[in-house]
PDB file of C-alpha atoms in Angstrom:
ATOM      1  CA  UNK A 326       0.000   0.000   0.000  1.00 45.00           C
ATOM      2  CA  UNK A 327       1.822   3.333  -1.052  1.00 48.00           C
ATOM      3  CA  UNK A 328       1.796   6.031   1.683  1.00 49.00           C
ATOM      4  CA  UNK A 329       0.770   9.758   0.549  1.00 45.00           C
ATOM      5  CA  UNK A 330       3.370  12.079  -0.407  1.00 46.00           C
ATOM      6  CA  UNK A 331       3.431  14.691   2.658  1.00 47.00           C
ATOM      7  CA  UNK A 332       2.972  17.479   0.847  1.00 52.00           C
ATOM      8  CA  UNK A 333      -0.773  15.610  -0.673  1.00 60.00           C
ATOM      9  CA  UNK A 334      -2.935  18.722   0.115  1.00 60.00           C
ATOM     10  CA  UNK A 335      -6.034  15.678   0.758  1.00 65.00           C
ATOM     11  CA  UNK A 336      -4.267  14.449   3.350  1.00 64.00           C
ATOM     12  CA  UNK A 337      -3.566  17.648   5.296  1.00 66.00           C
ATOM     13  CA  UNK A 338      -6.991  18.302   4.679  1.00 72.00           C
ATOM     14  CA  UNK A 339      -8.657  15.257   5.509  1.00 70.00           C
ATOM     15  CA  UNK A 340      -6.516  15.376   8.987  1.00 73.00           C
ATOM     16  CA  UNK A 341      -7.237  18.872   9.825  1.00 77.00           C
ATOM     17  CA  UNK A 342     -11.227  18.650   9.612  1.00 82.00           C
ATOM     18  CA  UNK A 343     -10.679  16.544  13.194  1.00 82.00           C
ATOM     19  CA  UNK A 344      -8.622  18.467  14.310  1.00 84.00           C
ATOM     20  CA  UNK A 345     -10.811  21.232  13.548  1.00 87.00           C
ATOM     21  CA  UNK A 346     -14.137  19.798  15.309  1.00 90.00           C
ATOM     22  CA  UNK A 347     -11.661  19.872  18.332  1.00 91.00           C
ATOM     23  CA  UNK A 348     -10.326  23.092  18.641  1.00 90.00           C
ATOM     24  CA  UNK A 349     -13.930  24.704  17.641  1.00 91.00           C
ATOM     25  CA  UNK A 350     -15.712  22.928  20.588  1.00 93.00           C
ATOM     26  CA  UNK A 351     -12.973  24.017  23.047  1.00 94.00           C
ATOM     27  CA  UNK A 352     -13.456  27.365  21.886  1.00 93.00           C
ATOM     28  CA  UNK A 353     -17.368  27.293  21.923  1.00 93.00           C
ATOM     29  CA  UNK A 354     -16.618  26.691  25.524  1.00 94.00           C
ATOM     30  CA  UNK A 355     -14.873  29.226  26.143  1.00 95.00           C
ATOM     31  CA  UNK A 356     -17.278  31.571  24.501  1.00 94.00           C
ATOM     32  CA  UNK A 357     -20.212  30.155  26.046  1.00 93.00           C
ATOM     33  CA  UNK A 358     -19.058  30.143  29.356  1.00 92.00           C
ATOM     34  CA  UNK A 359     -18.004  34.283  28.989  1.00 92.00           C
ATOM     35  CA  UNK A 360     -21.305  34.673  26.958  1.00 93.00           C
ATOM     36  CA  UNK A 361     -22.918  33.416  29.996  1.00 88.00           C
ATOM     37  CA  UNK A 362     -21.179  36.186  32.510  1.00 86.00           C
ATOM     38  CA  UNK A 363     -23.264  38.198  30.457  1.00 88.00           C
ATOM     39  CA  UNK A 364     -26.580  36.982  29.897  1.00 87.00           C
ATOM     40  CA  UNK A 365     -26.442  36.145  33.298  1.00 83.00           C
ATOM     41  CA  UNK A 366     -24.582  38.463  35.611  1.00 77.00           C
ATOM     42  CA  UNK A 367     -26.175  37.537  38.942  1.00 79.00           C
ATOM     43  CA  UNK A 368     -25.998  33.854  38.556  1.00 81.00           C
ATOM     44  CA  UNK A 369     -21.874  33.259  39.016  1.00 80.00           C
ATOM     45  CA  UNK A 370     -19.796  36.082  40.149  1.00 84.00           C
ATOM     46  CA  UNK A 371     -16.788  36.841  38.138  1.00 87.00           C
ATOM     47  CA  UNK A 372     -13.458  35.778  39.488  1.00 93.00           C
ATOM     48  CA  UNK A 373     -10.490  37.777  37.846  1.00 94.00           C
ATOM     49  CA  UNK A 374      -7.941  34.721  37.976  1.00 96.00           C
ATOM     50  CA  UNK A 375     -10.378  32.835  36.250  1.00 96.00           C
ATOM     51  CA  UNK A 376     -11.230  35.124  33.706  1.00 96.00           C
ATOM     52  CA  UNK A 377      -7.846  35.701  32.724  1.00 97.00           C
ATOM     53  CA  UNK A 378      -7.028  31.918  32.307  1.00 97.00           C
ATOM     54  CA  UNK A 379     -10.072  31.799  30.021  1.00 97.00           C
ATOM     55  CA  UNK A 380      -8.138  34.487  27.333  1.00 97.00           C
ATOM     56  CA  UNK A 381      -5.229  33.039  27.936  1.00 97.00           C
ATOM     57  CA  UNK A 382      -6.772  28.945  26.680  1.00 96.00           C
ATOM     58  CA  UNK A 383      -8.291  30.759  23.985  1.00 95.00           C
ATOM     59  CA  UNK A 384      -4.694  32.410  23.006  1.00 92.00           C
ATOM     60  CA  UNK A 385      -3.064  29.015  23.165  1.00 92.00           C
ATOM     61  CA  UNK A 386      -5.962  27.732  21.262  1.00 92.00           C
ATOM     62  CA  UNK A 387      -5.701  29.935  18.424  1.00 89.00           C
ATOM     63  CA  UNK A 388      -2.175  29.729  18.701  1.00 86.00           C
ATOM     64  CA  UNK A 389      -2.492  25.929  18.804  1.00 85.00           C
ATOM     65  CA  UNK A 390      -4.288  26.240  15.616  1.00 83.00           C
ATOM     66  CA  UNK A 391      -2.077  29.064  13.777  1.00 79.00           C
ATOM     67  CA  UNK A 392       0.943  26.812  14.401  1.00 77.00           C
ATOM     68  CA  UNK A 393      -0.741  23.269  12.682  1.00 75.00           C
ATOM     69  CA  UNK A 394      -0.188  24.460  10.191  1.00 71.00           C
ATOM     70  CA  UNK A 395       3.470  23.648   9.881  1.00 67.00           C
ATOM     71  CA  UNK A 396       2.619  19.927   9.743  1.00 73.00           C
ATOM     72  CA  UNK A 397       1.786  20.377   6.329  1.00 73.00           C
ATOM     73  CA  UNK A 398       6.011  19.289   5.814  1.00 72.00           C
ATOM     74  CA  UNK A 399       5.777  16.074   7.938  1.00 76.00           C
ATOM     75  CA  UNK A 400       5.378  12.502   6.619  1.00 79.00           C
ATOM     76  CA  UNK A 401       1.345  11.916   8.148  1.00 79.00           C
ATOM     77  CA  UNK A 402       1.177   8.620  10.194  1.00 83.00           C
ATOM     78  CA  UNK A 403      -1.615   7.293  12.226  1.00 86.00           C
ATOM     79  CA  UNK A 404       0.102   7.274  15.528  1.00 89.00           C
ATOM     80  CA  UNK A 405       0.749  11.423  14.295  1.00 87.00           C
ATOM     81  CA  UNK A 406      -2.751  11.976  13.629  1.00 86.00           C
ATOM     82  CA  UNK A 407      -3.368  10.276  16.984  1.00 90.00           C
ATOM     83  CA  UNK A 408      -1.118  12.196  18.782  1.00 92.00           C
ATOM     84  CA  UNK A 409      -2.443  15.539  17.517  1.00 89.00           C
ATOM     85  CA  UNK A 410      -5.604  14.713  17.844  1.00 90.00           C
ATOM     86  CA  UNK A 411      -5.013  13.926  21.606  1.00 94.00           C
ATOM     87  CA  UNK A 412      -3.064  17.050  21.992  1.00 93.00           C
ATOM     88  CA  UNK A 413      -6.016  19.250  20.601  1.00 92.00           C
ATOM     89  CA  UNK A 414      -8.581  16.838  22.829  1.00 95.00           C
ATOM     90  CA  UNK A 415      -6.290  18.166  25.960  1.00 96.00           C
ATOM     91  CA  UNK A 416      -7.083  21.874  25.283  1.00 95.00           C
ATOM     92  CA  UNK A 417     -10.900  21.067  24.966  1.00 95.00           C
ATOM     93  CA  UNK A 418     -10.521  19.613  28.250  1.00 95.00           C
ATOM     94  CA  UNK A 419      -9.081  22.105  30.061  1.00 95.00           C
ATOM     95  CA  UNK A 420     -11.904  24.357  28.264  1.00 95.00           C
ATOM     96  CA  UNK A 421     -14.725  22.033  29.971  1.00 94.00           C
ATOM     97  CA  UNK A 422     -12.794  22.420  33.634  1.00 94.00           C
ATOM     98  CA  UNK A 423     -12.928  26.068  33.225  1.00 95.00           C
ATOM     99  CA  UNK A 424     -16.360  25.693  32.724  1.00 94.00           C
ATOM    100  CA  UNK A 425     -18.074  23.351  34.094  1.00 92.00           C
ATOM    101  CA  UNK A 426     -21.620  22.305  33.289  1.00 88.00           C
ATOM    102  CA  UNK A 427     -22.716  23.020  36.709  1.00 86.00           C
ATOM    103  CA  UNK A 428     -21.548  24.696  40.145  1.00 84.00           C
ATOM    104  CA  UNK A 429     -23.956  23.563  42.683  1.00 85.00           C
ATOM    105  CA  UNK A 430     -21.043  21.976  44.805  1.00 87.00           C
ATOM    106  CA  UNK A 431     -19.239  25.600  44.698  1.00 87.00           C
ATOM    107  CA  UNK A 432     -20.023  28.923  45.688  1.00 88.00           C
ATOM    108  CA  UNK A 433     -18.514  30.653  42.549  1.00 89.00           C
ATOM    109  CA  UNK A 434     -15.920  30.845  40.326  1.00 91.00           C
ATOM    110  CA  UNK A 435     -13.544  31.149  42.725  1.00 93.00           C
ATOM    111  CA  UNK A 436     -14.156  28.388  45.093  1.00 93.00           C
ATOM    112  CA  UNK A 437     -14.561  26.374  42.254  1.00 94.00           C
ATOM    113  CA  UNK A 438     -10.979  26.794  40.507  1.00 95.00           C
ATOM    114  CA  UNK A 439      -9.099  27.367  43.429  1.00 95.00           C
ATOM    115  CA  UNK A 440     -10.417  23.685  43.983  1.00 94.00           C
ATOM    116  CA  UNK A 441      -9.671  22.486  40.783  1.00 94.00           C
ATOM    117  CA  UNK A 442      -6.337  24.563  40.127  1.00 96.00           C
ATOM    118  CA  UNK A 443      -3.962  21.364  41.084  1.00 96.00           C
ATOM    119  CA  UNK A 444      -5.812  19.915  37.703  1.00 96.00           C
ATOM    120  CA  UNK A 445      -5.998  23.074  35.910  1.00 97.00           C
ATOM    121  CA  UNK A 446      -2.343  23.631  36.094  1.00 98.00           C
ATOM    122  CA  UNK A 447      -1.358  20.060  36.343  1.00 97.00           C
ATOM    123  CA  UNK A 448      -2.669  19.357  32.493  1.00 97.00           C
ATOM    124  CA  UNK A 449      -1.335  23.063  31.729  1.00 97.00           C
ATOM    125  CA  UNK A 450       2.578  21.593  32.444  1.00 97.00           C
ATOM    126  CA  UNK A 451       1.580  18.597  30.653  1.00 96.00           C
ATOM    127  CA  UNK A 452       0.464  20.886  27.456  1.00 95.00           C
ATOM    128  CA  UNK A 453       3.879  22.538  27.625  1.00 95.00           C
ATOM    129  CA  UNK A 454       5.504  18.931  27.278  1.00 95.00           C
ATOM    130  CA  UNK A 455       3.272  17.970  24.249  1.00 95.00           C
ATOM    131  CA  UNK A 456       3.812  21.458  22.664  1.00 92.00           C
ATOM    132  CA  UNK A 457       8.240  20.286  22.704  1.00 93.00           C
ATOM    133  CA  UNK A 458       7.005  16.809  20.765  1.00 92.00           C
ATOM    134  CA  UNK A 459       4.562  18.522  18.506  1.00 88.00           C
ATOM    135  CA  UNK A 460       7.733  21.348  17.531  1.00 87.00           C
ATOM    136  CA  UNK A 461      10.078  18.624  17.454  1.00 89.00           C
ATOM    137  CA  UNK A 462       8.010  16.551  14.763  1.00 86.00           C
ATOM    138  CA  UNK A 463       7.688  19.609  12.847  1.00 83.00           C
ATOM    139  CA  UNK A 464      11.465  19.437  12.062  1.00 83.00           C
ATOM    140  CA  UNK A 465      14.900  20.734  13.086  1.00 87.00           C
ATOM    141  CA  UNK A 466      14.708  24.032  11.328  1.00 86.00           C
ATOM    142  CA  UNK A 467      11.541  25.016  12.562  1.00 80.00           C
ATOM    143  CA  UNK A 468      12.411  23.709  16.273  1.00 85.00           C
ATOM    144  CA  UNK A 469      15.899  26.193  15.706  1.00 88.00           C
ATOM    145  CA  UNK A 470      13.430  28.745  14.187  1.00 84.00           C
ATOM    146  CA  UNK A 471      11.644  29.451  17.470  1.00 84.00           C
ATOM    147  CA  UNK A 472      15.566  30.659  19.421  1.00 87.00           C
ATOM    148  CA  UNK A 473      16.027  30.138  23.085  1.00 90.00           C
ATOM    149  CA  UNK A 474      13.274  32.118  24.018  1.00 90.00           C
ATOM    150  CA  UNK A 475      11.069  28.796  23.310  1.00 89.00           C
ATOM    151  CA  UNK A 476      12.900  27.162  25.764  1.00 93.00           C
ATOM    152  CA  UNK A 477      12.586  29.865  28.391  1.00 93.00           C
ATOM    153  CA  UNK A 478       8.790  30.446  27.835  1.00 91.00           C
ATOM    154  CA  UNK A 479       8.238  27.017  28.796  1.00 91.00           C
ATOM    155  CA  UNK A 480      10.599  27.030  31.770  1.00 95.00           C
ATOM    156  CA  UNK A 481       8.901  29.806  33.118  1.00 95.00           C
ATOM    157  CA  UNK A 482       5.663  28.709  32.600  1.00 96.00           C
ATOM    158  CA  UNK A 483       6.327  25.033  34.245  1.00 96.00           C
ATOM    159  CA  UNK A 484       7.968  27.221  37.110  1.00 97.00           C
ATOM    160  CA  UNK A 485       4.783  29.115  37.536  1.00 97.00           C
ATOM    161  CA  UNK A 486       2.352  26.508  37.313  1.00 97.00           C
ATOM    162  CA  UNK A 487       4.087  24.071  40.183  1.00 98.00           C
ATOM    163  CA  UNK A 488       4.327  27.561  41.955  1.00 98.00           C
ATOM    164  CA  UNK A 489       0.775  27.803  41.312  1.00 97.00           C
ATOM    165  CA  UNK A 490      -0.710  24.258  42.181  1.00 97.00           C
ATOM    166  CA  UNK A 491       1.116  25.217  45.870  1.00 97.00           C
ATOM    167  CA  UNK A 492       0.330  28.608  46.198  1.00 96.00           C
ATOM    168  CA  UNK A 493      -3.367  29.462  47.058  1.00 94.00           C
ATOM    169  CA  UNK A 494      -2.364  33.320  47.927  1.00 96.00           C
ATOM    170  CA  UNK A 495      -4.870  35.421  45.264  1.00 95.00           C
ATOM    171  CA  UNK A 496      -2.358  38.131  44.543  1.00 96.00           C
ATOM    172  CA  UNK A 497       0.293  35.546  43.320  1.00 97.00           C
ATOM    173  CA  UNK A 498      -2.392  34.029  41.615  1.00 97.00           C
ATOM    174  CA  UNK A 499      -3.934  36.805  39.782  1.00 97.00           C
ATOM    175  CA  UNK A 500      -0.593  38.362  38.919  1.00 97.00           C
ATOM    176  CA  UNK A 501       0.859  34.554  37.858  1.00 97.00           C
ATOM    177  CA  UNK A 502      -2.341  34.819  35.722  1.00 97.00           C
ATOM    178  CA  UNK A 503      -1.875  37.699  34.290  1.00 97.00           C
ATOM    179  CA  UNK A 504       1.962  37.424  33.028  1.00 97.00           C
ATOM    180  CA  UNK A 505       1.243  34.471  31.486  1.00 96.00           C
ATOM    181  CA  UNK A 506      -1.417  36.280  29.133  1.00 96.00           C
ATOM    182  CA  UNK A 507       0.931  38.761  28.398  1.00 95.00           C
ATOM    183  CA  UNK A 508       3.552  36.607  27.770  1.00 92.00           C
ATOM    184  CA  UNK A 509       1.112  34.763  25.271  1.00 90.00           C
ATOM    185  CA  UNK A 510       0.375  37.873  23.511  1.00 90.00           C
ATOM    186  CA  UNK A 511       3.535  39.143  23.171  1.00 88.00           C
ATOM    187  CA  UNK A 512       5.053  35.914  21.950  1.00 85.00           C
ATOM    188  CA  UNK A 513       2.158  35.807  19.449  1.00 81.00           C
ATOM    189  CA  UNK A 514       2.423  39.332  18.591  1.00 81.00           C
ATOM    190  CA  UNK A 515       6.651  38.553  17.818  1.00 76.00           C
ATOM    191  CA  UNK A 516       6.089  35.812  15.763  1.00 67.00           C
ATOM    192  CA  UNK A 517       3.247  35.158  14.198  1.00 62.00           C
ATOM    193  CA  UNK A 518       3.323  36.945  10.783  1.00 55.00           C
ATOM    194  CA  UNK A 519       2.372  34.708   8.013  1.00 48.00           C
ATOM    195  CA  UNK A 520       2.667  31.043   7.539  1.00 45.00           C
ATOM    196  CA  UNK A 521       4.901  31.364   5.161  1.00 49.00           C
TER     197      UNK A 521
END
């Protein structure tokens, strides 16, 4: 049976729909759950930390996305399309824990994911660790492409999430939370251009 050619824009194609389904629900979680602070503003109190992890999933989701794209140069396998499609499943649910479908056991936002934040952050490390396998199958160039800065990103972020999962003090919390959307958004804003 003769593989495709890597470059076979069907395959790519065919691949990304999944992928796609994915990384739309996880956003339409996202988006529902905000759309709900405001048809709803009584029901669930807004929690800052929380509602700055929220833009920051949906950054790493689009960025997620944006970055795919590069896969277009790799040799497609089954245990590939597996593993992205188990990396994308990973963001959709972290999307589901930051919102839930229901919060009778809690008494808000903020009970609820300082509860939950040894999981939230947890899974958060482990996306850093599948983000280093998913550049390294993209190739050496585009792995040497990214500079040290890639590597420091992520050893900051793993820093502040194990600082996180111990620390339950708000203002290290919220300011954690915080940096790590700007540091999203400025990484974004320095590299993404075209993807070309």
């Amino acid at each position: 049976m003769n593989q495709p050619h890597a470059f076979d824009p069907t395959v790519l194609s065919h691949v990304r729909t999944v992928i796609s389904i994915i990384v739309g629900l996880s956003m339409g979680r996202l988006l529902t759950g905000l759309a709900r602070f405001v048809q709803h503003p009584r029901q669930h109190k807004i929690y800052g930390v929380h509602l700055v992890w929220t833009f920051f999933m949906l950054m790493q989701i689009i960025s997620f996305w944006w970055w795919e794209f590069h896969l277009v140069n790799v040799q497609w396998s089954f245990p590939l399309y597996g593993f992205v499609a188990f990396y994308a499943s990973v963001f959709f649910f972290m999307c589901t824990m930051l919102f839930p479908d229901t919060m009778y056991e809690y008494k808000g936002f903020e009970d609820y994911f300082m509860s939950r934040r040894k999981w939230f952050f947890g899974i958060l490390i482990g996306t850093f660790f599948l983000d280093i396998i998913d550049t390294f199958i993209k190739g050496r160039d585009y792995t040497a492409a990214l500079g040290p800065e890639y590597w420091v990103r992520f050893a900051l972020y793993i820093t502040g999430c194990a600082a996180a999962i111990l620390i339950s003090n708000q203002r290290f919390q919220l300011v954690f939370a915080i940096l790590a959307l700007l540091g999203e958004i400025v990484w974004a804003l320095g590299l993404y251009d075209t993807l070309t």
